[in-house]
Short mmCIF file of C-alpha atoms and ligand atoms in Angstrom, two decimals:
data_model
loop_
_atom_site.label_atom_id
_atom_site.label_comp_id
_atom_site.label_asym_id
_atom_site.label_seq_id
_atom_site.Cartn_x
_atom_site.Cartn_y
_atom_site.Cartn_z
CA UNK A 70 30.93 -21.28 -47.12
CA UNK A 71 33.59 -21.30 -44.67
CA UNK A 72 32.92 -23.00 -41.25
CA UNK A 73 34.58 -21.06 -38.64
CA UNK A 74 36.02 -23.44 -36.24
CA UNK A 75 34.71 -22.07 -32.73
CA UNK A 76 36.65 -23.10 -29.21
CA UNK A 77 35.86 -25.57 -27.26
CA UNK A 78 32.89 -24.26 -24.94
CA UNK A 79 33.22 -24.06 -21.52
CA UNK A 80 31.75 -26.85 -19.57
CA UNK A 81 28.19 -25.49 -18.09
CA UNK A 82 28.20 -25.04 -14.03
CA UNK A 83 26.91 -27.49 -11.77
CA UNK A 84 24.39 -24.96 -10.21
CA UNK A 85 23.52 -21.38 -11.68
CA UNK A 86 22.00 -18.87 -9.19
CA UNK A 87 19.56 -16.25 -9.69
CA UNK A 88 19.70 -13.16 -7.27
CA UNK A 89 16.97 -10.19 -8.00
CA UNK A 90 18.40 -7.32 -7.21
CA UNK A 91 17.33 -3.53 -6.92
CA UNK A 92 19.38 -1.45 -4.84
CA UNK A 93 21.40 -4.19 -3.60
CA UNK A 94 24.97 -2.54 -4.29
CA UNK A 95 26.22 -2.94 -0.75
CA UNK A 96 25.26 -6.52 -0.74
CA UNK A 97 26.83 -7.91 -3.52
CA UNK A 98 30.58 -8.29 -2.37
CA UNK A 99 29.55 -10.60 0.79
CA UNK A 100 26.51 -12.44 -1.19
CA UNK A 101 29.61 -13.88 -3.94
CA UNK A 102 31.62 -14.26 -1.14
CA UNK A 103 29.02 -16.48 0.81
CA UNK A 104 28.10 -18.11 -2.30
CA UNK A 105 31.61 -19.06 -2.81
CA UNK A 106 32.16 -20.15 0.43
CA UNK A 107 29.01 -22.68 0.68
CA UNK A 108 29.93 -24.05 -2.53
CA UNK A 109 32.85 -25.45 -2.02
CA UNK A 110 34.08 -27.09 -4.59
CA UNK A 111 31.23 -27.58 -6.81
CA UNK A 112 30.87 -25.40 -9.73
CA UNK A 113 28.66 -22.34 -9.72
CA UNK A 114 27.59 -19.19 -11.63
CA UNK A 115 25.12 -16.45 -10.39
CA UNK A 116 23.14 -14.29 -12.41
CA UNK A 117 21.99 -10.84 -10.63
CA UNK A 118 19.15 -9.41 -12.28
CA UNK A 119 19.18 -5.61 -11.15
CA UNK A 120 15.98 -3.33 -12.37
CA UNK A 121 18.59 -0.69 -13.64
CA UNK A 122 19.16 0.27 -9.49
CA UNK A 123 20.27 3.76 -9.21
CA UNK A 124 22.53 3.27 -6.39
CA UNK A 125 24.46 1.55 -8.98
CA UNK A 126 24.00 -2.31 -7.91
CA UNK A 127 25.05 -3.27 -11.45
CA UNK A 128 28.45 -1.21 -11.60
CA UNK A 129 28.92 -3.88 -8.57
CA UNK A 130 28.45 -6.66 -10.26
CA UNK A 131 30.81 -5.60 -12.83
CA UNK A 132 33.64 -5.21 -10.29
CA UNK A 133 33.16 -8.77 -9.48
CA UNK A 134 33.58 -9.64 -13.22
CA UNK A 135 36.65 -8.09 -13.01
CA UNK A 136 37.90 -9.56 -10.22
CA UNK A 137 37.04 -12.77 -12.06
CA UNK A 138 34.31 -14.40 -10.04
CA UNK A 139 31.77 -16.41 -11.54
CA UNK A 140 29.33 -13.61 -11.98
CA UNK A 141 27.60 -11.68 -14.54
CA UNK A 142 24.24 -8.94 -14.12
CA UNK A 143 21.50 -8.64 -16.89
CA UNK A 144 20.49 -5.19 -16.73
CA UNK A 145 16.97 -4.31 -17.77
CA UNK A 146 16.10 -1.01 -18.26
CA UNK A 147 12.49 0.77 -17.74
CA UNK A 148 11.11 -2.25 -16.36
CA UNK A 149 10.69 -3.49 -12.46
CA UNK A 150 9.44 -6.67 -10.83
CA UNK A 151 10.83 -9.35 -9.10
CA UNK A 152 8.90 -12.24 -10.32
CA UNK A 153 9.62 -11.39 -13.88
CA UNK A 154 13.25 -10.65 -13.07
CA UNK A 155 13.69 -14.20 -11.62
CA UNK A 156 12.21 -15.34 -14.82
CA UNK A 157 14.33 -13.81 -16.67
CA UNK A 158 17.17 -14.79 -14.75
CA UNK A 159 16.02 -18.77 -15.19
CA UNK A 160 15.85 -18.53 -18.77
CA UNK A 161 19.44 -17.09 -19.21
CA UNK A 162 21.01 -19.83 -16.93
CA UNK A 163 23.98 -22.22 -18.23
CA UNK A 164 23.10 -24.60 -16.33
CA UNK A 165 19.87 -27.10 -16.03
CA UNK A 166 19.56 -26.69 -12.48
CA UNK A 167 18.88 -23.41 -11.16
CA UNK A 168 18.63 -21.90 -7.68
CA UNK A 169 16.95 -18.58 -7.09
CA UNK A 170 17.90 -16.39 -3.57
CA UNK A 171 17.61 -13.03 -2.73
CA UNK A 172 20.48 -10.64 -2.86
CA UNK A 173 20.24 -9.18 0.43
CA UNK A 174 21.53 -12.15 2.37
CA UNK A 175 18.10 -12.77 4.11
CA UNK A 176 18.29 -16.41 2.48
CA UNK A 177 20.77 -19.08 3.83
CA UNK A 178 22.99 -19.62 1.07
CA UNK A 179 24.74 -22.47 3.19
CA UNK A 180 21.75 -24.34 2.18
CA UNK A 181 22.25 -24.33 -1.35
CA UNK A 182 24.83 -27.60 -1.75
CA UNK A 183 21.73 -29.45 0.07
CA UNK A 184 19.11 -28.33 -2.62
CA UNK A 185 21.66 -29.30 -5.54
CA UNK A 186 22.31 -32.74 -4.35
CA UNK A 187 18.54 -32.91 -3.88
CA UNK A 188 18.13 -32.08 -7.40
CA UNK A 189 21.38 -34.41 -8.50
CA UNK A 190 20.39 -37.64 -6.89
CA UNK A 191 16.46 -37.60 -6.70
CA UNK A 192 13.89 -36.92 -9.16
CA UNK A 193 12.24 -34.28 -7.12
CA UNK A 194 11.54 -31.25 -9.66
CA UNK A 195 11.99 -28.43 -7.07
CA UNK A 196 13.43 -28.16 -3.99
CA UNK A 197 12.00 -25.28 -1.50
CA UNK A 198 14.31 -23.40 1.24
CA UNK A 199 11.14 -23.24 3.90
CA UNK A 200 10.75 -21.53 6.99
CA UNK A 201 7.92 -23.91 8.11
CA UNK A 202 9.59 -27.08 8.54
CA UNK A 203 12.07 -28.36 10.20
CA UNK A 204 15.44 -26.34 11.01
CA UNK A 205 13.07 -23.47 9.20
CA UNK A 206 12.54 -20.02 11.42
CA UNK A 207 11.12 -17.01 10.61
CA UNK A 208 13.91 -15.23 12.31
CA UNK A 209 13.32 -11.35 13.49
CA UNK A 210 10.22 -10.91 11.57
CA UNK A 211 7.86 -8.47 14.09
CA UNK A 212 4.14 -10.16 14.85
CA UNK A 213 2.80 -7.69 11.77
CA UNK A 214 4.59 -9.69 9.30
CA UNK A 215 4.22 -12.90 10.12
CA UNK A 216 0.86 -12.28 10.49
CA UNK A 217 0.80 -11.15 7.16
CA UNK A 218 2.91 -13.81 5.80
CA UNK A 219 0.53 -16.85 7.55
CA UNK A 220 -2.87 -14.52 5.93
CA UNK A 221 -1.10 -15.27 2.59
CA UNK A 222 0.41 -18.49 2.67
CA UNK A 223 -3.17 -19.80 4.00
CA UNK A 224 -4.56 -17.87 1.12
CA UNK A 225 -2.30 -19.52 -1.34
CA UNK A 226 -3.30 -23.14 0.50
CA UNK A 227 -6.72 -22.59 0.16
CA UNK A 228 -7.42 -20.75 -3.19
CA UNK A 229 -4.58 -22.17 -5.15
CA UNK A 230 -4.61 -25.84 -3.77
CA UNK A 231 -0.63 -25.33 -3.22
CA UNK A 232 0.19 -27.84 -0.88
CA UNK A 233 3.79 -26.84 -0.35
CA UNK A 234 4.46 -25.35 3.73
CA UNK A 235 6.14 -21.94 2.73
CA UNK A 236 4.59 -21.45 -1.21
CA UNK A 237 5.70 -17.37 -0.09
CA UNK A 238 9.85 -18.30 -0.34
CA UNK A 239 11.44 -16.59 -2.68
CA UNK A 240 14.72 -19.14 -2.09
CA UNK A 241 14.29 -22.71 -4.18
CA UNK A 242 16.50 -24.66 -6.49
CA UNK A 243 14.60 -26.29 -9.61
CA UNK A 244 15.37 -28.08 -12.85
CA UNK A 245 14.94 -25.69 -15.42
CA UNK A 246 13.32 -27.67 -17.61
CA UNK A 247 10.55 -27.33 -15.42
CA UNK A 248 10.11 -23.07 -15.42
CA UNK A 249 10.48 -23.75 -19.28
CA UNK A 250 7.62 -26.28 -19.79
CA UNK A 251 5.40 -23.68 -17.50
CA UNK A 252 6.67 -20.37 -19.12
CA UNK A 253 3.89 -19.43 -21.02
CA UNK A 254 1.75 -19.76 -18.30
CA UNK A 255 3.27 -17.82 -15.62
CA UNK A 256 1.94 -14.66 -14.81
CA UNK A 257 4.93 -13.18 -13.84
CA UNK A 258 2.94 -10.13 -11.65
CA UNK A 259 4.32 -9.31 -8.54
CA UNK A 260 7.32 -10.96 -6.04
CA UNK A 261 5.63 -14.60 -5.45
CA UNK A 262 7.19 -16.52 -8.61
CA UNK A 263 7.91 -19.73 -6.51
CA UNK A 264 3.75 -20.31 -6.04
CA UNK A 265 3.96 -18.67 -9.62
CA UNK A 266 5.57 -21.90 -10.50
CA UNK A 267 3.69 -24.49 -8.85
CA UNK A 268 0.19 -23.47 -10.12
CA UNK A 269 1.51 -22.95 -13.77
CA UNK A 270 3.30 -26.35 -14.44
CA UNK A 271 1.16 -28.50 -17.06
CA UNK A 272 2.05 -31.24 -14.62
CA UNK A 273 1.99 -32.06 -10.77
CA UNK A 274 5.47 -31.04 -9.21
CA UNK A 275 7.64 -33.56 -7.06
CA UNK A 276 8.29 -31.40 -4.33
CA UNK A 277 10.85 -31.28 -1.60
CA UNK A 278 11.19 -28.83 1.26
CA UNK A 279 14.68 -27.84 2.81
CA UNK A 280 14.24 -25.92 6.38
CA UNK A 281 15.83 -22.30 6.62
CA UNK A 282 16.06 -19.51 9.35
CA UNK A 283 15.00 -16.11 7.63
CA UNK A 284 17.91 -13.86 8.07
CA UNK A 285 17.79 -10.31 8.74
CA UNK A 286 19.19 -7.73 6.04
CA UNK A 287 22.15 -7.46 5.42
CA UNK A 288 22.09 -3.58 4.58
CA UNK A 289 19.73 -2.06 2.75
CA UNK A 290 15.86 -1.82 2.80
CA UNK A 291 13.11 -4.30 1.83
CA UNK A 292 11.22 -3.43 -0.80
CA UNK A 293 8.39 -4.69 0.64
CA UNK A 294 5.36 -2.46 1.10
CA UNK A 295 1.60 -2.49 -0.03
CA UNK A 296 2.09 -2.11 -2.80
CA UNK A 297 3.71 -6.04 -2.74
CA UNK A 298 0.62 -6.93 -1.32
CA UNK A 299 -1.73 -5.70 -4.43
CA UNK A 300 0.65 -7.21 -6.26
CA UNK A 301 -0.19 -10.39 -4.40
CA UNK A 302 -3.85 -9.94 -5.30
CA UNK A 303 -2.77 -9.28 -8.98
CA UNK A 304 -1.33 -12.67 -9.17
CA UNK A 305 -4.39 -14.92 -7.36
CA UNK A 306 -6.37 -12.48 -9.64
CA UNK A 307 -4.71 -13.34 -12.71
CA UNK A 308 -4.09 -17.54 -11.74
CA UNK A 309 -7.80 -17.46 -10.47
CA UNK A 310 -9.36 -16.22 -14.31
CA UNK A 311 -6.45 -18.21 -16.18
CA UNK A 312 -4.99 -14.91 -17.29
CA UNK A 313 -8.41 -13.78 -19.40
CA UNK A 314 -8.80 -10.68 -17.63
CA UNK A 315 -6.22 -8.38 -17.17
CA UNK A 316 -5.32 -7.76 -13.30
CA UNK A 317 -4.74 -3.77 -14.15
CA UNK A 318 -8.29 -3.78 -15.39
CA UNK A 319 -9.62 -5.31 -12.81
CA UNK A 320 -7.94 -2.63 -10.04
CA UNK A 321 -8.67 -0.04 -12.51
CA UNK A 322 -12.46 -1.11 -12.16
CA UNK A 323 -12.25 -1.10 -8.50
CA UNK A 324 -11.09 2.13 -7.95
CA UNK A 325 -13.49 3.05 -10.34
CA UNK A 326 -16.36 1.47 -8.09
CA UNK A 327 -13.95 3.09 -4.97
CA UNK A 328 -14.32 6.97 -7.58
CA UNK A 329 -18.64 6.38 -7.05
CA UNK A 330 -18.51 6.00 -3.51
CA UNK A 331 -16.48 9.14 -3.34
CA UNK A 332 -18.89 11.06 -6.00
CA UNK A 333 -21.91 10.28 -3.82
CA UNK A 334 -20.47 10.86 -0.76
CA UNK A 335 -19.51 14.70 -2.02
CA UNK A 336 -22.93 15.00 -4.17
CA UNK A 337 -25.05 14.08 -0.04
CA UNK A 338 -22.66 17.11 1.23
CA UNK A 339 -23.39 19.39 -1.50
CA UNK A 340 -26.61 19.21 -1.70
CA UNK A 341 -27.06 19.13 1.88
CA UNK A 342 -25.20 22.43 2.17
CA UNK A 343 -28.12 23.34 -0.49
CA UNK A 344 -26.40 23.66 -3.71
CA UNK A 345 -28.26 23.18 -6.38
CA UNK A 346 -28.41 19.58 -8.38
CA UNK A 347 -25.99 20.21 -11.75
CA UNK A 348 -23.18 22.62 -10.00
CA UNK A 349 -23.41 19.92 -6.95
CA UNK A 350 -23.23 17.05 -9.46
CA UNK A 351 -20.19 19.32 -11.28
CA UNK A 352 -18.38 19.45 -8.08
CA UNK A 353 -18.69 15.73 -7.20
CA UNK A 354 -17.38 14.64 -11.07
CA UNK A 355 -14.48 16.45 -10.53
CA UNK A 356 -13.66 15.07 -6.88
CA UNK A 357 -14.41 11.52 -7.87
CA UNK A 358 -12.26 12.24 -11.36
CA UNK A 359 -9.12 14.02 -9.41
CA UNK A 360 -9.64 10.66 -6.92
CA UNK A 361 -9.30 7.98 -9.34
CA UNK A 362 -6.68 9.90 -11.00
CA UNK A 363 -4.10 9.76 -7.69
CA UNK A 364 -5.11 6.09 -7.13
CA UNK A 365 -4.15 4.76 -10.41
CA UNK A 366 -1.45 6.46 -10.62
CA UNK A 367 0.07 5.67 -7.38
CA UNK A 368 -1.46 1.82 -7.47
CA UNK A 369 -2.74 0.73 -10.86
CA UNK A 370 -0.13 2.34 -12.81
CA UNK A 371 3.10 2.83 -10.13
CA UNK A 372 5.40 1.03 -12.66
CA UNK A 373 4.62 4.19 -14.95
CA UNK A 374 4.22 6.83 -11.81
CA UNK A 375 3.41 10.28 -13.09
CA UNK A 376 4.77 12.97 -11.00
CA UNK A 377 5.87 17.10 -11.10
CA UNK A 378 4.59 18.12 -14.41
CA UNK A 379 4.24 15.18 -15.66
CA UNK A 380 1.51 14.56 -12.95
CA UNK A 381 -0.54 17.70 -13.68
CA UNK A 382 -0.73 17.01 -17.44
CA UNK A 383 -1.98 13.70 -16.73
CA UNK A 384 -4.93 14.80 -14.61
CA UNK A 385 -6.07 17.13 -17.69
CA UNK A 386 -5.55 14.22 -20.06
CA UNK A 387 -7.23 11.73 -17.60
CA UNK A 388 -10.06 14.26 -17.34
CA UNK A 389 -10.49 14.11 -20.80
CA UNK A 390 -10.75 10.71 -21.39
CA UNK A 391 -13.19 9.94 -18.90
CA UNK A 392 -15.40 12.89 -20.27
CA UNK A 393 -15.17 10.98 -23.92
CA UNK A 394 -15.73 7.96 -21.35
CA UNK A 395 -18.77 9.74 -20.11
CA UNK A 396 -20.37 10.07 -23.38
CA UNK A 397 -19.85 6.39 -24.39
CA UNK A 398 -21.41 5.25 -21.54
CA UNK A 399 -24.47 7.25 -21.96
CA UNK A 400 -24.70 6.39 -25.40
CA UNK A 401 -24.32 2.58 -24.78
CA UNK A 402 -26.98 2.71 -22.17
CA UNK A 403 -29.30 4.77 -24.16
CA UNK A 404 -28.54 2.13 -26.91
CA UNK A 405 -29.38 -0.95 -24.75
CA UNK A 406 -32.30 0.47 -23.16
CA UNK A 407 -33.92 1.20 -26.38
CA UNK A 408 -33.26 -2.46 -27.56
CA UNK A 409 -33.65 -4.63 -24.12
CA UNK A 410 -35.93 -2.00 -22.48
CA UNK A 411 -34.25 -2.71 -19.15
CA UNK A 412 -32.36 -0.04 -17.28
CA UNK A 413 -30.47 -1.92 -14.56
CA UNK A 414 -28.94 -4.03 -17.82
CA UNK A 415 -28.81 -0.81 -19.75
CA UNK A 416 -27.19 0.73 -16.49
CA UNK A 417 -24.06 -2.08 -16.52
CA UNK A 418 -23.68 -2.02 -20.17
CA UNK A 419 -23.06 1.68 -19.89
CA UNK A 420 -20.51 1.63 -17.34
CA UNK A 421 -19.04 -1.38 -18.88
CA UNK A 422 -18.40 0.61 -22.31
CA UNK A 423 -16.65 3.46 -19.92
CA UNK A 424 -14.54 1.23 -17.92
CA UNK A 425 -12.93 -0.36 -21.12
CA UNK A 426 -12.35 2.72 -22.68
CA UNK A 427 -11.13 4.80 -20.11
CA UNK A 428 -8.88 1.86 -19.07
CA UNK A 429 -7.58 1.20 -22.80
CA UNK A 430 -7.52 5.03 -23.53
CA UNK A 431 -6.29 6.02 -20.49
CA UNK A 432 -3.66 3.08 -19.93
CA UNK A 433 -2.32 4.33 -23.69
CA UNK A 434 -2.23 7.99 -23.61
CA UNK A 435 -1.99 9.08 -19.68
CA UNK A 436 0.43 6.17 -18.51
CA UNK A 437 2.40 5.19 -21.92
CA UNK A 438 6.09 4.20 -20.43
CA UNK A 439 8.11 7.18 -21.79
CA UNK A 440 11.07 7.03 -24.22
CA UNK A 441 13.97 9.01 -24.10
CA UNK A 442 15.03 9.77 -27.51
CA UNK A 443 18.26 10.71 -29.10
CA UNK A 444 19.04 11.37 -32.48
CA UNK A 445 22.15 9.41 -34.11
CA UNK A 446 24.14 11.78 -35.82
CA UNK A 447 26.47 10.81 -39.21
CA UNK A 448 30.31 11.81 -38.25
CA UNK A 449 32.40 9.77 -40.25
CA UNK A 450 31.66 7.87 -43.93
CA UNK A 451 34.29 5.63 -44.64
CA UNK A 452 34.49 4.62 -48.49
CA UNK A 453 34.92 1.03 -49.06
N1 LIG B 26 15.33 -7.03 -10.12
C1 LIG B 26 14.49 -6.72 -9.11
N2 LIG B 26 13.40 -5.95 -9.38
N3 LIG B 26 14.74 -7.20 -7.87
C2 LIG B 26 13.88 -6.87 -6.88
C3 LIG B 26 12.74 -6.07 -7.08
C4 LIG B 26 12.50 -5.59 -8.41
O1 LIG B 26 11.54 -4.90 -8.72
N4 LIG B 26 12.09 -5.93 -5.90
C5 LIG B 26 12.81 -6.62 -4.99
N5 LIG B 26 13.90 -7.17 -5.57
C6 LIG B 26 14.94 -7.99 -4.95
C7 LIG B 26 15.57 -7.37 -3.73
O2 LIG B 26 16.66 -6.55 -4.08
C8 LIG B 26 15.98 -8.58 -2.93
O3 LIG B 26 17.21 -9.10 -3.39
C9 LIG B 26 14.89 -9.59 -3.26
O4 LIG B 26 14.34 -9.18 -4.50
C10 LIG B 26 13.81 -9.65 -2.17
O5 LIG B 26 13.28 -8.36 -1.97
P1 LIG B 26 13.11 -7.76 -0.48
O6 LIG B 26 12.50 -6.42 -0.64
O7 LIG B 26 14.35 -7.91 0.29
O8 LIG B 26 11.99 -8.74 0.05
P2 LIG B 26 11.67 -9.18 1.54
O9 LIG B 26 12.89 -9.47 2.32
O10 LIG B 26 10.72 -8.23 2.14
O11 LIG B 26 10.82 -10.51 1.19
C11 LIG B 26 11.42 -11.71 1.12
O12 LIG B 26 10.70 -12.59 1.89
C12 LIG B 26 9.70 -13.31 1.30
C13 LIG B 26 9.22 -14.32 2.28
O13 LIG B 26 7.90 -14.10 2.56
C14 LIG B 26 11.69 -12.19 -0.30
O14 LIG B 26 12.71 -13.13 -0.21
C15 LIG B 26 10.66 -12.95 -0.92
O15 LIG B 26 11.18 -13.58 -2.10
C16 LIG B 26 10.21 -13.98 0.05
O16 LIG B 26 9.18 -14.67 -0.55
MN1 LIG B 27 14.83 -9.11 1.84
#
């Protein structure tokens, strides 16, 4: 065989950056810039990760390339999440210590020389930008958010043991090594990959904490909204049953139990309004059905988000499944009570056997994440 001889690689950076990006396109320009400018002379590369952002954030990043800055953008198409864009990010870094920062400026990038020398001359493992210690601030934030930020950050103390003052900052520098000896445990759900971090490692972190003032956005908005905090929930959820149980399933039960509420409550008024017992029970099936229907698929399922159409077909194929659902459950109960001869364990064992199948059913055939297809077509055969 013949060895090809390659060039002499070039040297990794001193620092690589990860920015998660989605619809960040107006921030890029000023967030290299203010990278470049805080670095100094110490070497650098940043990696945007951009969720395939329609207003083009990644046609950006490419401009930059051009321009020849130390930048480059993975792309990743029909997916979304921060946490597992950051992850992504990590993993495709040149260098072996990492920083992570959002794109939108809110982070103080003039911090990031501190966290590298951190890294460089200690043996802390990660270094967190916090907004809880010293020369820390939460800047402009409005009472609603903080509040919300101090609900979760006292959750995270308490449930996950996370002894680190802002475990909600999304701006850290750590050694890679350190993501990659936790990657198989991270769960990856939602936007809070730093606390990700710290309760996946197989071994206790040396932490250090850098204080930062929480800017206000550069341009743009947050993408911050409820749905962040289920997402929140998804990831105790997940870190709290070691990843056995599916988060998804778990919501999809809830707004199951959410669906019987609403089926009573419209069976009480029927009947009260003195319709009979079946066309009342009818009435209240359908109500409950359409209900869980428009919650999963704005919450359980918004990655996958039916709508138009798309959304009407859905419903019919959601109804469907939860009337083959139906007839599990009833069968699995009949089943169990003939066996154990107890009807509040027949009862559960019925609904169980409808909850996994409409979930698995209905998270395959209702919410599948659509393909576009194209066929190749033969225009040229060149003869050797
Ligand atoms: N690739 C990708 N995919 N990036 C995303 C996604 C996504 O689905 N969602 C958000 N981002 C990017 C944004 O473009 C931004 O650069 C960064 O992640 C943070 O998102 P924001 O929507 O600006 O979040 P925020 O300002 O409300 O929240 C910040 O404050 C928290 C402190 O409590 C974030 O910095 C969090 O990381 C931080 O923990
Ligand atoms: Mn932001």
């Amino acid at each position: 065989m013949i060895a090809h001889s390659f060039a002499k690689a070039a040297p990794a950076p001193a620092l690589s950056i990860v920015a998660p990006a989605y619809n960040e396109r107006p921030n890029i320009r000023p967030l290299v810039h203010a990278i470049a400018r805080a670095m100094g002379e110490a070497t650098w590369e940043l990696i945007v990760v951009d969720d395939d952002s329609p207003d083009g954030t990644a046609a950006e990043v490419a401009a930059m390339v051009g321009e020849g800055a130390p930048v480059r953008c993975i792309r990743r198409v029909g997916r979304r999440g921060l946490a597992s864009a950051v992850v992504e990010g990590l993993l495709a870094a040149r260098s072996e210590l990492v920083a992570v920062i959002d794109a939108d400026l809110q982070h103080d990038e003039t911090r990031l020389p501190v966290m590298l020398e951190l890294l460089r001359t200690s043996d802390v493992d990660l270094v967190v930008g916090s907004r809880h210690v010293a020369g820390g601030g939460m800047g402009e934030w409005d009472m609603r958010r903080q509040r919300m930020s101090r609900v979760a950050t006292w959750i995270a103390h308490r449930l996950a043991g996370v002894a680190v003052s802002d475990p909600m900052s999304g701006f850290f520098a750590v050694r890679r090594a350190v993501v990659e000896a936790a990657i198989y445990d991270l769960s990856q759900q939602g936007y809070k990959i730093l606390l990700d971090i710290l309760t996946s490692s197989p071994r206790p972190l040396k932490v250090a904490e850098v204080g930062y003032v929480f800017r206000d956005r550069h341009a743009g908005t947050s993408k911050l909204d409820v749905v962040v905090l289920i997402e929140y929930a998804f990831l105790l959820i997940d870190k709290l049953t070691r990843g056995l149980i599916p988060p998804r399933f778990v919501l999809f039960c809830a707004i199951g139990g959410l669906g019987l509420a609403c089926h009573l409550a419209v069976l009480d008024l029927a009947i009260g309004q003195g319709m009979a017992f079946l066309p009342a029970q009818a009435t209240a099936t359908l109500c409950a059905m359409a209900f869980n229907y428009v919650l999963n698929n704005a919450i359980t399922y918004r990655s996958a988000r039916l709508k138009g159409a798309r959304f009407v077909l859905g419903y019919l194929v959601f109804s469907a499944v939860c009337s083959l659902g139906a007839l599990a459950n009833i069968s699995v109960a009949n089943l169990t009570l003939r066996e154990m001869g107890s009807w509040p364990l027949a009862g559960v064992a019925g609904a169980l056997m409808s909850s996994v199948f409409n979930f698995g059913v209905a998270t395959h055939f209702v919410w599948r994440p659509r393909r576009r297809r194209r066929r190749a077509k033969v225009v040229l055969r060149a003869d050797a």
